Short mmCIF file of C-alpha atoms in Angstrom, two decimals:
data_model
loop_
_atom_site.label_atom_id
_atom_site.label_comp_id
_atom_site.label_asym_id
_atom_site.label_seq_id
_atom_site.Cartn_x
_atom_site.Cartn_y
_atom_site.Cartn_z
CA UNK A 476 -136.48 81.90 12.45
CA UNK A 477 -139.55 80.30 14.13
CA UNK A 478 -143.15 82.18 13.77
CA UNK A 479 -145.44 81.13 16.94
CA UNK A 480 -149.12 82.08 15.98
CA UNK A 481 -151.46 82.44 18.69
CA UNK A 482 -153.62 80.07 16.85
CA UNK A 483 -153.41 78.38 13.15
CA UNK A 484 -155.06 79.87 10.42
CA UNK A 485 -158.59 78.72 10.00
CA UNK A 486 -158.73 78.65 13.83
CA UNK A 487 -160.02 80.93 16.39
CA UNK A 488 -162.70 81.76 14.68
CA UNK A 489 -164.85 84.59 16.92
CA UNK A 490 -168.32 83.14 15.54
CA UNK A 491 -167.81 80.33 16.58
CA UNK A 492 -167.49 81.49 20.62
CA UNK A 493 -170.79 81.72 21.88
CA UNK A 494 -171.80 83.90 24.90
CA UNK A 495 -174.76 84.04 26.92
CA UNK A 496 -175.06 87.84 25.77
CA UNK A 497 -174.71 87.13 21.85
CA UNK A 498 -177.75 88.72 20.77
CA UNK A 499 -179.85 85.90 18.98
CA UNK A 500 -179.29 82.00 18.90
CA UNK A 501 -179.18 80.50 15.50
CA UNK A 502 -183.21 79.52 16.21
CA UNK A 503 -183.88 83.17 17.17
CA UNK A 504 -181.67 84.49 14.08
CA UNK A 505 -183.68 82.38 11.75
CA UNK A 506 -187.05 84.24 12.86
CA UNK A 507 -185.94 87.13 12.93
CA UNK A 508 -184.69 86.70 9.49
CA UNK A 509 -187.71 85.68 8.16
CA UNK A 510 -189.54 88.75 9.54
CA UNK A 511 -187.25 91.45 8.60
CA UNK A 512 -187.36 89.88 4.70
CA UNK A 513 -190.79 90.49 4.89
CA UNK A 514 -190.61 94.15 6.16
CA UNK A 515 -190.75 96.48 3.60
CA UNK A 516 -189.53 99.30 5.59
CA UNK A 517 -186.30 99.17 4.32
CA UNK A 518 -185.12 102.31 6.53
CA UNK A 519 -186.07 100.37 9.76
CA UNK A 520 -182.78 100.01 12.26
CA UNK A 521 -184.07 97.27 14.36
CA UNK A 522 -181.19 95.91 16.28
CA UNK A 523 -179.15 93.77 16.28
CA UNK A 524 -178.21 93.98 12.39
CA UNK A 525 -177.96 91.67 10.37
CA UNK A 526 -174.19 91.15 8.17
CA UNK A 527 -174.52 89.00 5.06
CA UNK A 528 -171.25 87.82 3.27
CA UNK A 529 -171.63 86.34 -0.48
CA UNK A 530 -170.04 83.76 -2.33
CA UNK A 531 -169.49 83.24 -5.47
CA UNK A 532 -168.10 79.82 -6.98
CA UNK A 533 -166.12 79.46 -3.10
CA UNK A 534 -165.01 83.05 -3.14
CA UNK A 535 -166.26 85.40 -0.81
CA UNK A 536 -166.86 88.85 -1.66
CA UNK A 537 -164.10 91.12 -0.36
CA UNK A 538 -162.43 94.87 -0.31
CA UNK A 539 -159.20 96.32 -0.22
CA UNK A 540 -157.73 99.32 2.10
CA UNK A 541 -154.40 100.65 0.95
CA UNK A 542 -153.88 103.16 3.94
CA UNK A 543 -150.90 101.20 4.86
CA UNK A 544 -147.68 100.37 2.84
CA UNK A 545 -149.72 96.40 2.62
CA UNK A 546 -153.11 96.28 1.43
CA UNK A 547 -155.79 94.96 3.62
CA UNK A 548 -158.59 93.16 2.73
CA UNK A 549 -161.83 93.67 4.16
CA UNK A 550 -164.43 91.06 4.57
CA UNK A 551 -167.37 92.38 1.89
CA UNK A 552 -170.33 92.24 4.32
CA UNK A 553 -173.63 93.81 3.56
CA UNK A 554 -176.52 94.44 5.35
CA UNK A 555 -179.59 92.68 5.02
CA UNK A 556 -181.78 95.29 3.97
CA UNK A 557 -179.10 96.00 1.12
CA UNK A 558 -178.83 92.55 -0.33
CA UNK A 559 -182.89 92.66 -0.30
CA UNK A 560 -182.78 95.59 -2.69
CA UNK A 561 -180.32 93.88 -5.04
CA UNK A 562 -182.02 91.21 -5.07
CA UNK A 563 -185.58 93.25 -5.92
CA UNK A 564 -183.60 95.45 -8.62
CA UNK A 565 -182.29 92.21 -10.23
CA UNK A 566 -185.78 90.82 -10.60
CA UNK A 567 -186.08 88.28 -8.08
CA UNK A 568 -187.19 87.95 -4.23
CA UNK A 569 -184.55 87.23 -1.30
CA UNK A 570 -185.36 83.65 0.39
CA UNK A 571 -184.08 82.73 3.74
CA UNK A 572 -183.55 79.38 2.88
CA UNK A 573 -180.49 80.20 0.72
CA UNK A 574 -178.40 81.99 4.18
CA UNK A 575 -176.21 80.57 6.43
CA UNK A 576 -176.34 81.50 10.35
CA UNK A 577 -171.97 82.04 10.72
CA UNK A 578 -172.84 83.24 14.83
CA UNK A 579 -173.60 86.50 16.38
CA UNK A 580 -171.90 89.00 18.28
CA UNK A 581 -173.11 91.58 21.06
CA UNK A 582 -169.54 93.64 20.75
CA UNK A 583 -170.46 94.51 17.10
CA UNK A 584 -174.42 94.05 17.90
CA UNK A 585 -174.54 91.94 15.13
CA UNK A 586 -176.28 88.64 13.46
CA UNK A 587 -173.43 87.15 10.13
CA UNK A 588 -174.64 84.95 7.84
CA UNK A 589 -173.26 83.46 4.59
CA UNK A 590 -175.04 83.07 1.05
CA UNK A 591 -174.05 81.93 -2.11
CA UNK A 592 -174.73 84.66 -5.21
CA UNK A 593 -173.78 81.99 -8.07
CA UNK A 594 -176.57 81.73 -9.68
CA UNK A 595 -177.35 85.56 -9.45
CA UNK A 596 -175.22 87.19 -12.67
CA UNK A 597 -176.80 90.39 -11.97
CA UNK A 598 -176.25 90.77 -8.21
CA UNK A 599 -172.69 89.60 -8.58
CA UNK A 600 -172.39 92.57 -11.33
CA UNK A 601 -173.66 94.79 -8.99
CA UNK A 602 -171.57 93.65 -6.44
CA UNK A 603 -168.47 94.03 -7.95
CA UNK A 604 -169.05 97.45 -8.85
CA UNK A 605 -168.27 99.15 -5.63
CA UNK A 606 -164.78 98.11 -5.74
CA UNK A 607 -165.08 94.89 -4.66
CA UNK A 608 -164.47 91.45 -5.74
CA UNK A 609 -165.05 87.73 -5.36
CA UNK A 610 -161.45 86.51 -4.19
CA UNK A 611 -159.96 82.52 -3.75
CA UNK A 612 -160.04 82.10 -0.26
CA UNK A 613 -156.94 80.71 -0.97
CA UNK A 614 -155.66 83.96 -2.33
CA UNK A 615 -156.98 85.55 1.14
CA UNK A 616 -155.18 82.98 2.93
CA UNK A 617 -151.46 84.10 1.60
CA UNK A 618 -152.40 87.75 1.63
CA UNK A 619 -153.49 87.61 5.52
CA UNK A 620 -151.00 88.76 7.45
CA UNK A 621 -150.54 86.47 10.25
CA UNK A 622 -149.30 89.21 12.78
CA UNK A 623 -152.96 90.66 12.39
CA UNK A 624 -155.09 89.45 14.61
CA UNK A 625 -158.13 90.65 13.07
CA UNK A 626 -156.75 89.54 9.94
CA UNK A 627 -156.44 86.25 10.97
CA UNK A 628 -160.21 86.23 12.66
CA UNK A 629 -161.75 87.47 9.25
CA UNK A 630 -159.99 84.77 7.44
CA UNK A 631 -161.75 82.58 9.90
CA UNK A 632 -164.73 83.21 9.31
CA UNK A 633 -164.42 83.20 5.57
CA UNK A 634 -163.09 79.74 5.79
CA UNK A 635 -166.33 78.52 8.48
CA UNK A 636 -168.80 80.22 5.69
CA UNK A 637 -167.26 78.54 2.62
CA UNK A 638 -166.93 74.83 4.78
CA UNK A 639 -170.56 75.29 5.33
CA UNK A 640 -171.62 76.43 2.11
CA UNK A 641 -169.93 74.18 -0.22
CA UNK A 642 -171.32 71.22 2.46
CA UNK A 643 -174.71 72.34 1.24
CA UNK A 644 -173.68 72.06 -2.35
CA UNK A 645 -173.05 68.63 -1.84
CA UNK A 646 -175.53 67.60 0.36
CA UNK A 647 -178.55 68.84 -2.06
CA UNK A 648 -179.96 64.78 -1.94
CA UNK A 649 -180.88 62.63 0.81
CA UNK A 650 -177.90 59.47 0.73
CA UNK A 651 -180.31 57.11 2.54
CA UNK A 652 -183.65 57.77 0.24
CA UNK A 653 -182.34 60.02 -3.01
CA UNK A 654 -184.98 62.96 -1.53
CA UNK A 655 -184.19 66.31 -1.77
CA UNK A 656 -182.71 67.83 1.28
CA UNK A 657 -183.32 71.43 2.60
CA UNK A 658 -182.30 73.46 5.26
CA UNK A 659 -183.13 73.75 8.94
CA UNK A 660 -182.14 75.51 12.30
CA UNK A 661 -180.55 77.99 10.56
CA UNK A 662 -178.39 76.22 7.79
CA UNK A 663 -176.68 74.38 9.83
CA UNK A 664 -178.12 71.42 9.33
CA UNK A 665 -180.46 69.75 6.59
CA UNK A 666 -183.20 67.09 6.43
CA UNK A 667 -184.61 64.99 3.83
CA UNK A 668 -187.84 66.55 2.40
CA UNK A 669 -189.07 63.04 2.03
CA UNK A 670 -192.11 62.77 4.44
CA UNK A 671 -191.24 58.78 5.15
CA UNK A 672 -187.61 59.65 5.92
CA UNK A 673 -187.19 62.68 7.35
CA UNK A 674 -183.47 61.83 8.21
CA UNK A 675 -181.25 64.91 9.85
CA UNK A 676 -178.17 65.60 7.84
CA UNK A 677 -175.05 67.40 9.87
CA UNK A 678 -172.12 69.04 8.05
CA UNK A 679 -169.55 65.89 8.45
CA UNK A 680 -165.72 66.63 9.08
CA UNK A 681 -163.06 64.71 7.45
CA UNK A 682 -160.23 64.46 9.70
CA UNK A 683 -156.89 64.00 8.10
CA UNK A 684 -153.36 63.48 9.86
CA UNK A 685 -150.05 65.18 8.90
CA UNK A 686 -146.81 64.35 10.44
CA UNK A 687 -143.08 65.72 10.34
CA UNK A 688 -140.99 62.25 10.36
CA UNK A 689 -138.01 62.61 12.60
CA UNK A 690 -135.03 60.53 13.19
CA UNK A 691 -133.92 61.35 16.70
CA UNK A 692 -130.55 59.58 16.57
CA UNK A 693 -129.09 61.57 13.55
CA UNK A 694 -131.25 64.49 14.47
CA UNK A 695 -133.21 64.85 10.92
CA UNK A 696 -136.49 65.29 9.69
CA UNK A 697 -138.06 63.57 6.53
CA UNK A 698 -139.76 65.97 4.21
CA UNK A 699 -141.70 64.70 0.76
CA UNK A 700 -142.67 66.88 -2.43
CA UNK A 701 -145.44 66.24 -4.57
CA UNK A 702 -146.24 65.94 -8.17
CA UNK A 703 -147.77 69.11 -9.75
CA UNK A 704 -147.38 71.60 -6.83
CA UNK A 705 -145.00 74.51 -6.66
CA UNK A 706 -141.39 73.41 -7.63
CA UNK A 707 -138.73 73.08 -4.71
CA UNK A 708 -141.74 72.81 -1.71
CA UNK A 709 -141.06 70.26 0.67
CA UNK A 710 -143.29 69.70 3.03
CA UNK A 711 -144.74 66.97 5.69
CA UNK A 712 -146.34 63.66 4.86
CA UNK A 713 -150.11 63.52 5.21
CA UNK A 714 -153.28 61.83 4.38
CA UNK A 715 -156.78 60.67 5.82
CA UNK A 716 -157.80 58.63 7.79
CA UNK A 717 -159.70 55.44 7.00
CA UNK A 718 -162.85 54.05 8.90
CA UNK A 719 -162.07 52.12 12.11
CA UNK A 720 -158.54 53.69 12.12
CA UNK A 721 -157.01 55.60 14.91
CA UNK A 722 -155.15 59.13 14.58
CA UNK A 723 -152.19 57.31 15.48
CA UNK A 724 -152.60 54.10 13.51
CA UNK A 725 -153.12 56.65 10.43
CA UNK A 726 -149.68 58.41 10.93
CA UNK A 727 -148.05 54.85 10.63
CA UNK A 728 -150.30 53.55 8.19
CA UNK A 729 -149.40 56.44 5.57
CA UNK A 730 -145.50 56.97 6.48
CA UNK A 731 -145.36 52.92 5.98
CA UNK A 732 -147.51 53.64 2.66
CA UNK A 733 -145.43 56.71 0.99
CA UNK A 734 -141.96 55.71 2.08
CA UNK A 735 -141.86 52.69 3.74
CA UNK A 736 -140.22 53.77 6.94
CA UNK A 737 -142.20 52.47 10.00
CA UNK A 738 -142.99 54.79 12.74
CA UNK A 739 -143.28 54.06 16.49
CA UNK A 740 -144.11 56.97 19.03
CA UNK A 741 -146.48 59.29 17.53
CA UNK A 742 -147.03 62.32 19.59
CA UNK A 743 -149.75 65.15 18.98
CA UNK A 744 -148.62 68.97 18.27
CA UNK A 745 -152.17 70.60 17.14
CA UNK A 746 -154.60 70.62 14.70
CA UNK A 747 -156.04 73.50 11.92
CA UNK A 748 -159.51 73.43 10.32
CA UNK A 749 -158.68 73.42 6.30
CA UNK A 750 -161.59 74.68 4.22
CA UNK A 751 -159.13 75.34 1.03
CA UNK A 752 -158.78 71.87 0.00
CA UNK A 753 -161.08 70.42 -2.86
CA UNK A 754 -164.68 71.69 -2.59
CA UNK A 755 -165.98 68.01 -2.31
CA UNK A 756 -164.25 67.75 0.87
CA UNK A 757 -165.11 71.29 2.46
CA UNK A 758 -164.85 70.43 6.09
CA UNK A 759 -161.05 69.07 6.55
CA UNK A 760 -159.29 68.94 10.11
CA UNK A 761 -156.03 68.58 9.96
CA UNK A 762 -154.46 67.14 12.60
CA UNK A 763 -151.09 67.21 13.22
CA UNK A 764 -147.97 65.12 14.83
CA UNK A 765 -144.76 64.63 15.61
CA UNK A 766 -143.78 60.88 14.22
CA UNK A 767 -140.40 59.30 15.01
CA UNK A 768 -138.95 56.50 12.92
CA UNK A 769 -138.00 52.97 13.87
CA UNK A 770 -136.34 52.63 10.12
CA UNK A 771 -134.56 55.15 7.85
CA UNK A 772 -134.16 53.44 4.14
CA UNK A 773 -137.25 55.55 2.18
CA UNK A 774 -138.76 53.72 -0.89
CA UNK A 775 -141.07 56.31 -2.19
CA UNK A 776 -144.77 55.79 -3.76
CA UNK A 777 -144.40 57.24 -6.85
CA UNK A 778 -148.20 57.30 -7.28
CA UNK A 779 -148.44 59.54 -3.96
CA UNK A 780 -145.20 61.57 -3.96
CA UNK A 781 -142.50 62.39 -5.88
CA UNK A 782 -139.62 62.62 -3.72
CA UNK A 783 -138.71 61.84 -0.28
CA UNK A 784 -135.74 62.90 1.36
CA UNK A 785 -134.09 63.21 5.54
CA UNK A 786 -132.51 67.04 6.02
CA UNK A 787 -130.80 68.00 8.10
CA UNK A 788 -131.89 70.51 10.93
CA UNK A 789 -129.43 73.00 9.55
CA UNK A 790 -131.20 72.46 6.21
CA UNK A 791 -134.38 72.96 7.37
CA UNK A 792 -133.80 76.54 8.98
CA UNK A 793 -132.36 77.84 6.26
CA UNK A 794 -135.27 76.88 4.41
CA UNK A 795 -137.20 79.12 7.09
CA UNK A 796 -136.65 82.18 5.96
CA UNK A 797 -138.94 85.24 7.31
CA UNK A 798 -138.65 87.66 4.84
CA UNK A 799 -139.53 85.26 1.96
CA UNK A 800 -142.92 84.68 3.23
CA UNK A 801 -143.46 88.36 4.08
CA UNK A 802 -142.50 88.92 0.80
CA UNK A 803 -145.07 86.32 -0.42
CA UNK A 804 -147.57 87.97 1.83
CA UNK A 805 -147.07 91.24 0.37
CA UNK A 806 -147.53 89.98 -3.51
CA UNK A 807 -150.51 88.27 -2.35
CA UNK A 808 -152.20 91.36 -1.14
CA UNK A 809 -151.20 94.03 -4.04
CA UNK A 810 -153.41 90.98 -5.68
CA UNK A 811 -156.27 91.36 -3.88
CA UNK A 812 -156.48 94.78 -4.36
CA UNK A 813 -156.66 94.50 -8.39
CA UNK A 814 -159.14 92.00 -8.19
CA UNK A 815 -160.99 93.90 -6.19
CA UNK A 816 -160.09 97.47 -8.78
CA UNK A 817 -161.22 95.23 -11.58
CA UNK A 818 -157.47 95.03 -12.61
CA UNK A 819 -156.80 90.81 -12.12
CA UNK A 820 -153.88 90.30 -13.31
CA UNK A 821 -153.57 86.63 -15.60
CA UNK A 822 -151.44 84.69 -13.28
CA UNK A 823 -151.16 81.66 -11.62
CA UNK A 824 -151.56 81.36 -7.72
CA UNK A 825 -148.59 79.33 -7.18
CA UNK A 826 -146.82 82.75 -8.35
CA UNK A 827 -148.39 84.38 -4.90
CA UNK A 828 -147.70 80.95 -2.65
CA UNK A 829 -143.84 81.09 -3.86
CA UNK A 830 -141.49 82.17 -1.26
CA UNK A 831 -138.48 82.20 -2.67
CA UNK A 832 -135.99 84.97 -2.15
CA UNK A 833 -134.20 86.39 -5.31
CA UNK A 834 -131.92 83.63 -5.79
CA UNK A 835 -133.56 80.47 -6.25
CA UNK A 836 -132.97 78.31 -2.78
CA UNK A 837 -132.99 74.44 -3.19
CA UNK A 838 -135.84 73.67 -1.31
CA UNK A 839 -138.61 75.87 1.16
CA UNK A 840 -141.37 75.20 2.97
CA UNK A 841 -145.34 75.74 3.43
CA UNK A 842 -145.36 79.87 4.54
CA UNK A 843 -146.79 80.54 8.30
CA UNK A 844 -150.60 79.99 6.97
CA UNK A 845 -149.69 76.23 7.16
CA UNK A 846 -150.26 73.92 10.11
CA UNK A 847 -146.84 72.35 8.04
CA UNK A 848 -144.94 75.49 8.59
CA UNK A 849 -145.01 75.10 12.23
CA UNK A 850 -144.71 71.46 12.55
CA UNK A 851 -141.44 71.77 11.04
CA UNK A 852 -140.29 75.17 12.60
CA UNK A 853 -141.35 74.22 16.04
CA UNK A 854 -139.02 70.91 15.55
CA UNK A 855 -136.09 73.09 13.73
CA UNK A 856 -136.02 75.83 16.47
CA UNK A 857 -137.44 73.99 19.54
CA UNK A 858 -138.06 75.78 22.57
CA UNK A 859 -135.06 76.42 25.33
#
């Protein structure tokens, strides 16, 4: 069965779609900021208000609602004027250098920004006391359910938040000078402190490409496991791209690479933003294509995969099977909730990501949260 998404995970993020009635631009935000974190009225209601979303280690700070037969998770967003008196009761003095502008919105009246609480043991204590907890965005990902379309939009913006914060955890040093860099309009972009450089630093996206392989004349579809990921996923071929390369000549390069078939028309299907891969690389695009083969005989790279194999499209949709990843879905949110109770349970997350149905299938594929789910589903149940 195919799952069609209004948009990928990641994607169609709300933030992110400015209006010329959002309340403040990210200039405006900033100067406000600075002003109300120097009030100390704290029972002022100036308008619009101003949202705040920790971190801590990548994890954003999130609830749980059980009013339904899933639990939801909740976004943990405070209010400014809240995460000032944390901050004062744990001994220290909020700085407006260390948020994030995420956007504004005049529906909800409302400035978001993004901090991270690392460093801060006693405000994450405190935090975690009202029934909430600091949860993989990875873990968030799998729990989302992707029929939600608020759901889907909060996961957005937790991804945008942690892209942009981890960027600043790696971009603490100027790479043309060595001086220290710090933030400007907003945190959205930095600048070298040193007064005889003064270069501008911008968050940089890595694009990478992924590609379903497909021989059209015996109507299959090459999918590739890796070493050290969930046993019995098969999913698409993939990699980045190098400097000077095209999107294109990066599909061929890497299919040649992993399994030695050569590709000739390469046709784009869509692309997903994908903040969950390693924090040194925060701001991945991937972009994804439809690749079809000039040769069939695969010789795999054992350094890069360990398997490569053509199925068949009756294969493939059985390896598509709804309820597994609802099922998935479902584990991933009971989760949530105990992390958020206090009650983590001691298990791996591959144990959430598996989809597998009661009796153990011979292969499956990335669930719906996956720009590799619907490469492969929109090729295995194409449209009439």
């Amino acid at each position: 069965m195919s799952i069609n998404l209004n948009s990928h995970a990641f994607a169609d993020n709300p933030l992110l779609r400015s209006k010329p009635t959002d309340p403040l631009s990210p200039k405006a935000a900033l100067q406000a900021l600075n002003i109300r974190i120097l009030e100390t009225n704290t029972l002022s209601s100036s308008s619009p208000n101003f949202k705040v979303l920790p971190f801590k280690n990548s994890r954003p700070l999130a609830s749980s609602t059980s009013d339904s037969p899933v639990p939801v998770f909740q976004l943990g967003w405070i209010s400014l004027e809240d995460l000032k008196a944390f901050f004062e009761n744990s001994g220290s003095q909020l700085c407006a250098e260390w948020l994030v502008y995420l956007g504004s919105s005049a529906e909800d009246d409302a400035v978001y920004w993004a901090i991270d609480v690392s460093d801060h043991s006693n405000l994450v204590t405190e935090l975690c006391s009202r029934e909430m907890g600091f949860v993989a965005l990875l873990t968030l990902m799998v729990a989302s359910d992707w029929e939600d379309l608020q759901a889907m939009r909060n996961l957005a913006i937790a991804g945008h938040a942690k892209a942009l914060l981890e960027w600043h955890n790696i971009s603490r040093f100027c790479g043309h000078c060595g001086g220290k860099t710090v933030p400007i309009e907003a945190g959205r972009r930095k600048q070298c402190s040193n007064d005889s450089c003064k270069k501008r630093i911008y968050p940089r996206v890595d694009p990478a490409v992924i590609m379903l392989v497909i021989d059209r004349e015996n109507d299959r579809a090459l999918l590739a496991s890796r070493p050290k990921l969930i046993p019995r996923l098969w999913s698409c071929l993939a990699g980045f791209t190098e400097p000077g390369e095209s999107l294109e000549e990066a599909v061929r390069r890497e299919t040649l690479e992993e399994t030695s078939i050569e590709v000739g028309e390469v046709v784009y299907h869509s692309s997903q933003p994908w903040p969950v891969g390693p924090n040194s690389i925060p701001c991945q695009l991937m972009v994804g294509f439809f690749a079809y083969a000039k040769s069939l005989e695969i010789t795999v790279d054992k350094k890069e995969l360990e398997d490569a194999q053509w199925y068949s499209r009756e294969d493939v949709r059985k390896a598509l099977t709804f309820g597994e990843y609802k099922k998935s879905q479902r584990n991933a949110a009971v989760k949530v909730e105990q992390m958020c109770k206090g009650v983590e349970k001691s298990q791996r997350l591959a144990a959430d990501s598996n989809t597998e149905s009661e009796e153990l299938a011979p292969m499956f594929v990335p669930g719906p949260y996956a720009i590799a789910h619907h490469l492969i589903s929109s090729w295995a149940f194409p449209d009439p």
